[in-house]
Amino acid sequence: MALIDGNQVAETIIAELKAHVASLKGRKPCLALVRVGDDPASVSYVRKKEKTAAEIGVESRVILPPVTISQGELEILIEGLNGDPTVDGILVQSPLPKPLNELAIFRRVSPDKDVDGFHTVNLGKLAQDDDSGFVSCTPAGIMELLARSKVDLAGKHVVVVGRSLIVGKPVALLALQKRAGANGTVTVCHSGTRDLPAITRQADVLIAAIGRPEFVTGDMVKPGAVVIDVGINRVTDPSRKTGYRLTGDVHFPSVEPKASLITPVPGGVGPMTVAMLMRNTVKAHALAHANR
Ligand code: NDP
């Protein structure tokens, strides 16, 4: 077994982006980060994105509407950012507190500034293998991790557990694309899948995006499989100062001995998500310049 070090790969990408941004003339890329309310995980994700942006030389603008903001008010705020020529990328941190309609907000973001890749236009472009749009950050990060770990999906059975808009569906589409590094045979599983272990045991590459701590156990994995653990779950741990620890969707102790390659949690897919957000922001900035 070997570990896929997401921190190291993300650092390499961040260094590449930093050099690129330093070479840009004129206004630097700008990312608007919208966080509604004070959900602790969202607070820490937005802080991390802000910090990474600063490291690269990307300007970030953090906007913190109160948890009481209405759908209409939030849509007006997004429209303002859409029309602001000094903003290249817009990220609305999910999950949005209830009763806000997250999908409607994702669709409000201009497709040209949709660095999260959740707009209908960008998901459509992904389904059409059209590179001109934005691919959502976690799926793009998974593909980049696989590519930089020299895992070629061509002809392999890729099993994705989870079909969310944010991870499962887009990563399945990416793995399926008829292009170098992809071209996998893809199976997508979900909570209605019958005999899940029989399917996961067929996976040459298993991608777990379930949101259930340590759900995938060693008996569900084929020897030699590549295992990508997308899960980030907070589980109570009184021995920690914070009172919790982070764990993935994969039971690392039983899966690690069987896998040929595996991502840890933390330090696997998570850092890649932030790196891909920065890459998308730099792309949005380049597109804005090209359209001037
Ligand atoms: P969602 O809750 O939106 O989706 C979970 C998916 O898992 C659903 O498709 C659901 O099926 C499926 N599922 C749930 N229970 C089972 C089960 N018993 N058997 C099979 N399938 C099941 O989660 P997300 O996709 O947003 O996130 C998944 C995980 O990834 C979470 O831990 C999240 O924190 C993490 N994450 C990590 C990121 C990173 O940067 N590393 C970024 C985004 C998410 P159904 O559709 O039928 O309900």
Coordinates of N, CA and C in Angstrom, one line a residue, residues 12-240:
T12 N 2.1 21.5 -4.7 CA 2.7 21.7 -6.0 C 1.8 22.6 -6.9
I13 N 0.5 22.3 -6.9 CA -0.4 23.0 -7.8 C -0.4 24.5 -7.3
I14 N -0.5 24.7 -6.0 CA -0.5 26.1 -5.4 C 0.7 26.8 -5.8
A15 N 1.9 26.2 -5.8 CA 3.1 26.8 -6.2 C 3.1 27.2 -7.7
E16 N 2.5 26.3 -8.5 CA 2.4 26.5 -9.9 C 1.5 27.8 -10.2
L17 N 0.4 27.8 -9.4 CA -0.6 28.9 -9.6 C 0.1 30.2 -9.1
K18 N 0.8 30.2 -8.0 CA 1.4 31.4 -7.5 C 2.4 32.0 -8.5
A19 N 3.2 31.1 -9.1 CA 4.1 31.6 -10.2 C 3.3 32.2 -11.3
H20 N 2.2 31.6 -11.7 CA 1.4 32.1 -12.8 C 0.8 33.4 -12.5
V21 N 0.3 33.5 -11.3 CA -0.4 34.8 -10.9 C 0.6 35.9 -10.8
A22 N 1.8 35.6 -10.3 CA 2.9 36.6 -10.2 C 3.2 37.2 -11.6
S23 N 3.1 36.3 -12.6 CA 3.5 36.8 -14.0 C 2.4 37.6 -14.6
L24 N 1.2 37.7 -14.0 CA 0.0 38.4 -14.6 C 0.2 39.9 -14.5
K25 N 0.0 40.6 -15.6 CA 0.0 42.0 -15.6 C -1.3 42.6 -15.2
G26 N -1.4 43.7 -14.5 CA -2.7 44.4 -14.2 C -3.4 43.8 -13.0
R27 N -4.7 43.9 -13.0 CA -5.5 43.4 -11.9 C -5.4 41.9 -11.7
K28 N -5.2 41.5 -10.4 CA -5.0 40.1 -10.1 C -6.4 39.5 -10.0
P29 N -6.5 38.1 -10.1 CA -7.7 37.4 -10.0 C -8.4 37.7 -8.6
C30 N -9.7 37.8 -8.6 CA -10.5 38.1 -7.4 C -11.6 37.1 -7.2
L31 N -11.6 36.5 -6.0 CA -12.6 35.5 -5.6 C -13.5 36.0 -4.5
A32 N -14.8 36.0 -4.8 CA -15.8 36.4 -3.7 C -16.3 35.1 -3.0
L33 N -16.1 35.1 -1.7 CA -16.5 34.0 -0.9 C -17.8 34.4 -0.1
V34 N -18.9 33.8 -0.3 CA -20.1 34.1 0.4 C -20.4 33.0 1.4
R35 N -20.4 33.4 2.7 CA -20.8 32.4 3.7 C -21.9 33.0 4.5
V36 N -23.0 32.2 4.5 CA -24.2 32.6 5.2 C -24.2 31.9 6.6
G37 N -24.3 32.6 7.7 CA -24.3 32.0 9.0 C -23.0 31.6 9.5
D38 N -23.0 30.8 10.6 CA -21.7 30.5 11.3 C -21.5 29.0 11.5
D39 N -22.0 28.2 10.6 CA -21.7 26.8 10.7 C -20.2 26.6 10.8
P40 N -19.8 25.9 11.9 CA -18.3 25.8 12.2 C -17.5 25.2 11.0
A41 N -18.0 24.2 10.4 CA -17.2 23.6 9.3 C -17.1 24.6 8.1
S42 N -18.2 25.4 7.9 CA -18.2 26.4 6.8 C -17.2 27.5 7.2
V43 N -17.2 27.9 8.4 CA -16.2 28.9 8.9 C -14.8 28.5 8.6
S44 N -14.5 27.2 8.9 CA -13.1 26.8 8.7 C -12.8 26.6 7.2
Y45 N -13.8 26.1 6.4 CA -13.5 26.0 5.0 C -13.2 27.3 4.3
V46 N -14.0 28.3 4.7 CA -13.9 29.6 4.0 C -12.5 30.3 4.5
R47 N -12.2 30.1 5.7 CA -10.9 30.6 6.2 C -9.7 30.0 5.4
K48 N -9.8 28.7 5.2 CA -8.8 28.0 4.5 C -8.7 28.5 3.0
K49 N -9.8 28.7 2.4 CA -9.9 29.2 1.0 C -9.3 30.6 1.0
E50 N -9.6 31.5 2.0 CA -9.1 32.8 2.0 C -7.5 32.8 2.2
K51 N -7.1 31.9 3.0 CA -5.6 31.8 3.3 C -4.9 31.3 2.1
T52 N -5.4 30.3 1.4 CA -4.8 29.8 0.2 C -4.8 30.9 -0.9
A53 N -5.9 31.6 -1.0 CA -5.9 32.7 -2.0 C -4.8 33.7 -1.8
A54 N -4.6 34.1 -0.5 CA -3.6 35.1 -0.2 C -2.2 34.5 -0.5
E55 N -2.0 33.3 -0.3 CA -0.7 32.6 -0.6 C -0.4 32.7 -2.1
I56 N -1.4 32.6 -2.9 CA -1.2 32.6 -4.3 C -1.1 34.0 -4.9
G57 N -1.7 34.9 -4.2 CA -1.8 36.3 -4.8 C -3.1 36.6 -5.4
V58 N -4.1 35.7 -5.1 CA -5.5 35.9 -5.5 C -6.2 36.8 -4.5
E59 N -6.9 37.8 -4.9 CA -7.6 38.7 -3.9 C -8.8 37.9 -3.5
S60 N -9.2 37.9 -2.2 CA -10.5 37.3 -1.8 C -11.3 38.4 -1.1
R61 N -12.6 38.3 -1.4 CA -13.5 39.2 -0.7 C -14.5 38.3 0.0
V62 N -14.5 38.3 1.3 CA -15.4 37.5 2.1 C -16.6 38.3 2.5
I63 N -17.8 37.7 2.1 CA -19.1 38.4 2.3 C -19.8 37.5 3.3
L64 N -20.3 38.1 4.4 CA -20.9 37.3 5.5 C -22.3 37.8 5.8
P65 N -23.3 37.4 4.9 CA -24.6 37.8 5.2 C -25.1 37.1 6.5
P66 N -26.1 37.7 7.2 CA -26.6 37.0 8.4 C -27.4 35.8 8.0
V67 N -27.6 34.9 9.0 CA -28.3 33.7 8.8 C -29.8 33.9 8.4
T68 N -30.2 35.1 8.8 CA -31.6 35.5 8.5 C -31.9 36.1 7.1
I69 N -30.8 36.1 6.3 CA -31.0 36.7 4.9 C -32.1 35.8 4.2
S70 N -32.9 36.6 3.4 CA -33.9 35.8 2.6 C -33.4 35.4 1.3
Q71 N -34.1 34.5 0.7 CA -33.7 34.0 -0.6 C -33.5 35.1 -1.6
G72 N -34.5 36.0 -1.6 CA -34.5 37.2 -2.5 C -33.3 38.1 -2.3
E73 N -33.0 38.3 -1.0 CA -31.9 39.2 -0.7 C -30.6 38.6 -1.1
L74 N -30.5 37.3 -0.9 CA -29.2 36.6 -1.3 C -29.1 36.6 -2.8
E75 N -30.2 36.4 -3.5 CA -30.1 36.5 -5.0 C -29.7 37.8 -5.5
I76 N -30.1 38.9 -4.8 CA -29.7 40.3 -5.2 C -28.2 40.4 -4.9
L77 N -27.8 39.9 -3.8 CA -26.3 40.0 -3.5 C -25.5 39.3 -4.6
I78 N -26.0 38.1 -5.0 CA -25.3 37.3 -6.0 C -25.3 38.1 -7.4
E79 N -26.4 38.7 -7.7 CA -26.5 39.5 -8.9 C -25.5 40.6 -8.9
G80 N -25.4 41.3 -7.7 CA -24.4 42.4 -7.6 C -23.0 41.9 -7.9
L81 N -22.6 40.7 -7.4 CA -21.3 40.1 -7.7 C -21.2 39.7 -9.2
N82 N -22.3 39.2 -9.7 CA -22.2 38.9 -11.2 C -21.9 40.1 -12.0
G83 N -22.4 41.2 -11.6 CA -22.2 42.5 -12.4 C -21.0 43.2 -12.0
D84 N -20.2 42.8 -11.1 CA -19.0 43.5 -10.6 C -17.8 43.1 -11.5
P85 N -17.3 44.0 -12.3 CA -16.2 43.6 -13.2 C -14.9 43.3 -12.5
T86 N -14.8 43.6 -11.2 CA -13.6 43.3 -10.4 C -13.6 42.0 -9.7
V87 N -14.8 41.3 -9.9 CA -14.9 39.9 -9.3 C -14.8 38.9 -10.4
D88 N -13.9 37.9 -10.3 CA -13.8 36.9 -11.3 C -14.6 35.6 -11.0
G89 N -14.5 35.2 -9.7 CA -15.1 34.0 -9.3 C -16.0 34.2 -8.1
I90 N -17.1 33.4 -8.0 CA -18.0 33.6 -6.9 C -18.2 32.2 -6.3
L91 N -18.0 32.0 -5.0 CA -18.3 30.8 -4.3 C -19.3 31.0 -3.2
V92 N -20.4 30.3 -3.2 CA -21.3 30.3 -2.1 C -21.1 29.0 -1.3
Q93 N -20.6 29.2 -0.1 CA -20.3 28.1 0.7 C -21.5 27.2 1.1
S94 N -21.4 25.9 0.8 CA -22.5 25.1 1.1 C -22.2 24.3 2.4
P95 N -23.1 23.8 3.2 CA -24.6 23.9 3.0 C -25.1 25.3 3.4
L96 N -26.1 25.8 2.7 CA -26.8 27.0 3.1 C -27.8 26.6 4.1
P97 N -27.9 27.5 5.1 CA -28.9 27.2 6.2 C -30.3 27.2 5.6
K98 N -31.2 26.4 6.2 CA -32.6 26.3 5.8 C -33.3 27.7 6.2
P99 N -34.2 28.2 5.5 CA -34.9 27.5 4.3 C -34.4 27.9 3.0
L100 N -33.1 28.4 2.9 CA -32.6 28.9 1.6 C -32.5 27.7 0.6
N101 N -32.8 28.0 -0.6 CA -32.8 27.0 -1.7 C -31.4 27.1 -2.4
E102 N -30.6 26.1 -2.0 CA -29.2 26.1 -2.5 C -29.1 26.0 -4.0
L103 N -29.9 25.1 -4.6 CA -29.8 24.9 -6.0 C -30.2 26.2 -6.8
A104 N -31.2 26.9 -6.3 CA -31.6 28.1 -7.0 C -30.5 29.2 -6.9
I105 N -29.8 29.2 -5.7 CA -28.7 30.1 -5.6 C -27.5 29.7 -6.5
F106 N -27.2 28.4 -6.6 CA -26.1 28.0 -7.5 C -26.4 28.4 -8.9
R107 N -27.7 28.4 -9.3 CA -28.1 28.8 -10.7 C -28.1 30.3 -10.9
R108 N -28.1 31.0 -9.8 CA -28.0 32.5 -9.9 C -26.6 33.0 -10.3
V109 N -25.6 32.2 -9.8 CA -24.2 32.7 -10.1 C -24.0 32.6 -11.6
S110 N -23.4 33.7 -12.2 CA -23.1 33.7 -13.6 C -22.3 32.5 -14.0
P111 N -22.6 31.8 -15.0 CA -21.8 30.6 -15.4 C -20.3 31.0 -15.6
D112 N -20.1 32.2 -16.0 CA -18.7 32.7 -16.3 C -17.9 32.9 -15.0
K113 N -18.6 33.0 -13.8 CA -18.0 33.2 -12.5 C -18.2 32.0 -11.6
D114 N -18.8 31.0 -12.1 CA -19.2 29.8 -11.3 C -18.0 28.9 -11.0
V115 N -17.1 29.3 -10.2 CA -15.8 28.6 -10.0 C -16.1 27.3 -9.2
D116 N -17.3 27.1 -8.7 CA -17.7 25.9 -8.0 C -18.2 24.8 -9.0
G117 N -18.6 25.3 -10.2 CA -19.0 24.4 -11.3 C -20.4 23.8 -11.0
F118 N -21.2 24.4 -10.2 CA -22.5 23.8 -9.9 C -23.7 24.4 -10.8
H119 N -23.4 25.4 -11.6 CA -24.4 25.9 -12.5 C -24.8 24.9 -13.6
T120 N -26.1 24.9 -14.0 CA -26.6 24.0 -15.0 C -25.7 24.0 -16.2
V121 N -25.3 25.2 -16.6 CA -24.5 25.4 -17.9 C -23.2 24.6 -17.7
N122 N -22.5 24.8 -16.6 CA -21.2 24.1 -16.4 C -21.4 22.6 -16.2
L123 N -22.4 22.1 -15.6 CA -22.6 20.7 -15.5 C -23.0 20.1 -16.8
G124 N -23.7 20.9 -17.6 CA -24.1 20.5 -19.0 C -22.8 20.4 -19.9
K125 N -21.9 21.4 -19.7 CA -20.7 21.3 -20.5 C -19.8 20.1 -20.1
L126 N -19.8 19.8 -18.8 CA -19.1 18.6 -18.3 C -19.7 17.3 -19.0
A127 N -21.0 17.3 -19.1 CA -21.6 16.1 -19.7 C -21.3 16.0 -21.2
Q128 N -21.0 17.2 -21.8 CA -20.7 17.2 -23.2 C -19.2 17.2 -23.5
D129 N -18.4 16.9 -22.5 CA -16.9 16.9 -22.6 C -16.4 18.2 -23.1
D130 N -17.0 19.3 -22.7 CA -16.6 20.6 -23.2 C -15.8 21.3 -22.1
D131 N -14.5 21.5 -22.5 CA -13.6 22.1 -21.5 C -13.7 23.5 -21.2
S132 N -14.6 24.2 -21.9 CA -14.7 25.7 -21.7 C -15.3 26.1 -20.4
G133 N -16.0 25.2 -19.7 CA -16.7 25.6 -18.5 C -15.8 25.3 -17.3
F134 N -16.5 25.3 -16.1 CA -15.8 25.0 -14.8 C -16.2 23.7 -14.3
V135 N -15.3 22.8 -13.9 CA -15.6 21.5 -13.3 C -15.5 21.7 -11.8
S136 N -16.5 21.2 -11.1 CA -16.5 21.4 -9.6 C -15.3 20.8 -9.0
C137 N -14.9 21.5 -7.9 CA -13.5 21.4 -7.4 C -13.1 20.1 -6.9
T138 N -14.0 19.4 -6.1 CA -13.6 18.1 -5.5 C -13.5 17.1 -6.6
P139 N -14.4 16.9 -7.5 CA -14.2 16.0 -8.6 C -12.9 16.3 -9.4
A140 N -12.7 17.5 -9.7 CA -11.5 17.9 -10.5 C -10.3 17.5 -9.7
G141 N -10.3 17.7 -8.4 CA -9.2 17.4 -7.5 C -8.9 15.9 -7.5
I142 N -10.0 15.1 -7.5 CA -9.8 13.7 -7.5 C -9.1 13.2 -8.8
M143 N -9.5 13.8 -9.9 CA -8.9 13.4 -11.2 C -7.5 13.8 -11.2
E144 N -7.2 15.0 -10.7 CA -5.8 15.5 -10.7 C -4.9 14.6 -9.8
L145 N -5.5 14.2 -8.6 CA -4.7 13.3 -7.7 C -4.4 12.0 -8.4
L146 N -5.4 11.4 -9.1 CA -5.2 10.2 -9.8 C -4.1 10.3 -10.9
A147 N -4.3 11.4 -11.7 CA -3.3 11.7 -12.8 C -1.9 11.8 -12.3
R148 N -1.8 12.6 -11.2 CA -0.4 12.9 -10.7 C 0.1 11.7 -9.9
S149 N -0.8 10.7 -9.6 CA -0.3 9.4 -9.0 C -0.1 8.4 -10.0
K150 N -0.2 8.8 -11.3 CA 0.0 7.9 -12.5 C -1.1 6.7 -12.5
V151 N -2.3 7.0 -12.0 CA -3.4 6.0 -12.2 C -4.2 6.4 -13.4
D152 N -4.1 5.5 -14.4 CA -4.8 5.7 -15.7 C -6.1 4.9 -15.6
L153 N -7.2 5.6 -15.7 CA -8.5 4.9 -15.5 C -9.0 4.1 -16.8
A154 N -8.2 4.2 -17.9 CA -8.7 3.6 -19.1 C -8.9 2.1 -18.9
G155 N -10.1 1.7 -19.2 CA -10.5 0.3 -19.2 C -10.7 -0.3 -17.8
K156 N -10.5 0.6 -16.8 CA -10.7 0.1 -15.4 C -12.1 0.2 -14.9
H157 N -12.5 -0.6 -14.0 CA -13.8 -0.4 -13.4 C -13.8 0.6 -12.2
V158 N -14.4 1.7 -12.5 CA -14.4 2.8 -11.4 C -15.8 2.7 -10.8
V159 N -15.8 2.5 -9.5 CA -17.0 2.4 -8.7 C -17.1 3.7 -7.8
V160 N -18.2 4.5 -8.1 CA -18.4 5.7 -7.3 C -19.5 5.4 -6.3
V161 N -19.3 5.6 -5.0 CA -20.4 5.4 -4.1 C -20.8 6.8 -3.7
G162 N -22.0 7.2 -4.1 CA -22.6 8.6 -3.9 C -22.9 9.2 -5.2
R163 N -24.1 9.9 -5.3 CA -24.5 10.5 -6.6 C -24.8 12.0 -6.4
S164 N -24.1 12.6 -5.5 CA -24.5 14.1 -5.2 C -24.0 14.9 -6.4
L165 N -24.6 16.1 -6.5 CA -24.3 17.1 -7.5 C -22.8 17.6 -7.3
I166 N -22.4 17.5 -6.1 CA -21.1 18.2 -5.7 C -20.0 17.2 -5.9
V167 N -20.2 15.9 -5.7 CA -19.1 15.0 -5.9 C -19.4 13.8 -6.8
G168 N -20.4 13.0 -6.4 CA -20.6 11.7 -7.0 C -20.9 11.8 -8.5
K169 N -21.9 12.6 -8.9 CA -22.2 12.7 -10.3 C -21.1 13.3 -11.2
P170 N -20.6 14.4 -10.8 CA -19.5 15.0 -11.7 C -18.3 14.1 -11.7
V171 N -17.9 13.4 -10.6 CA -16.7 12.6 -10.7 C -16.9 11.4 -11.6
A172 N -18.2 10.9 -11.6 CA -18.5 9.8 -12.5 C -18.4 10.2 -13.9
L173 N -18.9 11.4 -14.2 CA -18.8 11.9 -15.6 C -17.4 12.1 -16.1
L174 N -16.6 12.6 -15.2 CA -15.2 12.9 -15.5 C -14.5 11.5 -15.8
A175 N -14.7 10.5 -14.9 CA -14.0 9.2 -15.1 C -14.5 8.6 -16.4
L176 N -15.7 8.9 -16.9 CA -16.3 8.3 -18.0 C -15.8 8.9 -19.3
Q177 N -15.3 10.2 -19.3 CA -15.0 10.9 -20.5 C -14.0 10.1 -21.4
K178 N -14.2 10.3 -22.7 CA -13.3 9.5 -23.6 C -12.1 10.4 -23.9
R179 N -11.2 10.4 -22.9 CA -10.0 11.1 -23.1 C -8.8 10.5 -22.2
A180 N -7.6 11.0 -22.5 CA -6.5 10.4 -21.8 C -6.6 10.5 -20.3
G181 N -6.3 9.4 -19.6 CA -6.4 9.4 -18.1 C -7.7 9.0 -17.6
A182 N -8.8 9.2 -18.4 CA -10.2 8.8 -18.0 C -10.5 7.5 -18.8
N183 N -11.7 7.5 -19.5 CA -12.1 6.4 -20.2 C -12.3 5.1 -19.4
G184 N -12.8 5.3 -18.2 CA -13.1 4.2 -17.3 C -14.5 3.6 -17.6
T185 N -14.7 2.4 -17.0 CA -16.1 1.8 -17.0 C -16.6 2.1 -15.7
V186 N -17.7 3.0 -15.6 CA -18.1 3.6 -14.4 C -19.4 3.0 -13.9
T187 N -19.4 2.7 -12.6 CA -20.7 2.3 -11.9 C -20.9 3.3 -10.8
V188 N -22.1 3.8 -10.7 CA -22.5 4.8 -9.6 C -23.4 4.1 -8.7
C189 N -23.1 4.1 -7.4 CA -24.0 3.4 -6.4 C -24.5 4.5 -5.5
H190 N -25.6 4.2 -4.8 CA -26.3 5.1 -3.9 C -27.1 4.3 -2.8
S191 N -27.9 5.0 -2.1 CA -28.5 4.4 -0.9 C -29.6 3.3 -1.4
G192 N -29.9 3.4 -2.6 CA -30.9 2.3 -3.1 C -30.2 1.2 -3.8
T193 N -28.9 1.2 -3.8 CA -28.1 0.1 -4.5 C -28.3 -1.2 -3.7
R194 N -28.6 -2.3 -4.4 CA -28.7 -3.6 -3.8 C -27.3 -4.3 -3.7
D195 N -27.0 -4.9 -2.6 CA -25.8 -5.6 -2.4 C -24.5 -4.8 -2.8
L196 N -24.4 -3.6 -2.2 CA -23.3 -2.7 -2.4 C -21.9 -3.4 -2.4
P197 N -21.7 -4.2 -1.3 CA -20.3 -4.8 -1.2 C -20.0 -5.6 -2.5
A198 N -20.9 -6.3 -3.1 CA -20.7 -7.1 -4.3 C -20.2 -6.2 -5.4
I199 N -20.6 -5.0 -5.5 CA -20.2 -4.1 -6.5 C -18.9 -3.4 -6.2
T200 N -18.8 -2.9 -4.9 CA -17.5 -2.3 -4.6 C -16.3 -3.3 -4.7
R201 N -16.6 -4.5 -4.5 CA -15.5 -5.5 -4.6 C -15.0 -5.7 -6.0
Q202 N -15.8 -5.2 -7.0 CA -15.3 -5.3 -8.4 C -14.5 -4.1 -8.8
A203 N -14.4 -3.1 -7.9 CA -13.8 -1.8 -8.3 C -12.3 -2.0 -8.4
D204 N -11.7 -1.5 -9.5 CA -10.3 -1.3 -9.6 C -9.9 0.0 -8.9
V205 N -10.9 1.0 -9.1 CA -10.7 2.3 -8.4 C -12.1 2.6 -7.7
L206 N -12.0 2.7 -6.4 CA -13.2 2.9 -5.6 C -13.2 4.3 -5.1
I207 N -14.3 5.1 -5.4 CA -14.4 6.5 -4.9 C -15.5 6.5 -3.9
A208 N -15.2 6.8 -2.7 CA -16.3 6.9 -1.6 C -16.7 8.3 -1.3
A209 N -17.9 8.7 -1.6 CA -18.4 10.0 -1.3 C -19.8 9.9 -0.8
I210 N -19.8 9.4 0.5 CA -21.1 8.9 1.1 C -21.5 9.8 2.2
G211 N -20.6 10.3 3.0 CA -20.9 11.1 4.2 C -21.3 10.3 5.4
R212 N -20.7 9.1 5.4 CA -20.9 8.2 6.6 C -19.6 7.7 7.1
P213 N -19.2 8.0 8.3 CA -17.9 7.7 8.8 C -17.5 6.2 8.7
E214 N -16.4 6.0 8.1 CA -15.8 4.6 8.0 C -16.8 3.6 7.5
F215 N -17.6 4.0 6.5 CA -18.6 3.1 6.0 C -18.0 1.9 5.1
V216 N -17.0 2.2 4.4 CA -16.4 1.2 3.5 C -15.3 0.5 4.3
T217 N -15.5 -0.8 4.4 CA -14.6 -1.6 5.2 C -13.8 -2.6 4.3
G218 N -12.8 -3.2 4.9 CA -11.8 -4.0 4.1 C -12.5 -5.1 3.3
D219 N -13.6 -5.7 3.9 CA -14.2 -6.8 3.1 C -15.0 -6.3 1.9
M220 N -15.1 -5.0 1.7 CA -15.8 -4.4 0.5 C -14.8 -4.0 -0.6
V221 N -13.5 -4.3 -0.4 CA -12.5 -3.8 -1.3 C -11.7 -5.0 -1.9
K222 N -11.5 -4.9 -3.2 CA -10.7 -5.9 -3.9 C -9.2 -5.7 -3.6
P223 N -8.4 -6.7 -3.4 CA -7.0 -6.5 -3.2 C -6.4 -5.8 -4.4
G224 N -5.6 -4.8 -4.0 CA -4.9 -4.0 -5.1 C -5.7 -2.8 -5.6
A225 N -6.9 -2.6 -5.1 CA -7.7 -1.5 -5.6 C -7.1 -0.1 -5.2
V226 N -7.4 0.9 -6.0 CA -7.0 2.3 -5.6 C -8.3 2.8 -4.9
V227 N -8.1 3.4 -3.7 CA -9.2 3.9 -3.0 C -9.1 5.4 -2.7
I228 N -10.1 6.1 -3.1 CA -10.2 7.5 -2.9 C -11.3 7.8 -1.9
D229 N -10.9 8.3 -0.8 CA -11.9 8.6 0.3 C -12.2 10.1 0.3
V230 N -13.4 10.4 -0.1 CA -13.8 11.9 -0.2 C -14.4 12.3 1.1
G231 N -14.8 11.4 1.9 CA -15.6 11.8 3.1 C -14.8 12.7 4.1
I232 N -15.5 13.6 4.6 CA -15.0 14.4 5.8 C -16.1 14.4 6.8
N233 N -15.9 13.6 7.8 CA -16.9 13.5 8.9 C -16.3 13.9 10.2
R234 N -17.1 14.7 10.9 CA -16.6 15.1 12.3 C -17.2 14.0 13.3
V235 N -16.3 13.3 13.9 CA -16.9 12.4 15.0 C -16.4 12.8 16.3
T236 N -17.2 12.6 17.3 CA -16.9 13.1 18.7 C -15.7 12.3 19.2
D237 N -14.7 13.1 19.8 CA -13.6 12.5 20.3 C -13.1 13.3 21.5
P238 N -13.5 12.9 22.7 CA -13.3 13.7 23.9 C -11.8 13.8 24.2
S239 N -10.9 12.9 23.6 CA -9.5 13.0 23.9 C -8.9 14.2 23.1
R240 N -9.6 14.8 22.2 CA -9.1 15.9 21.4 C -9.5 17.2 22.0

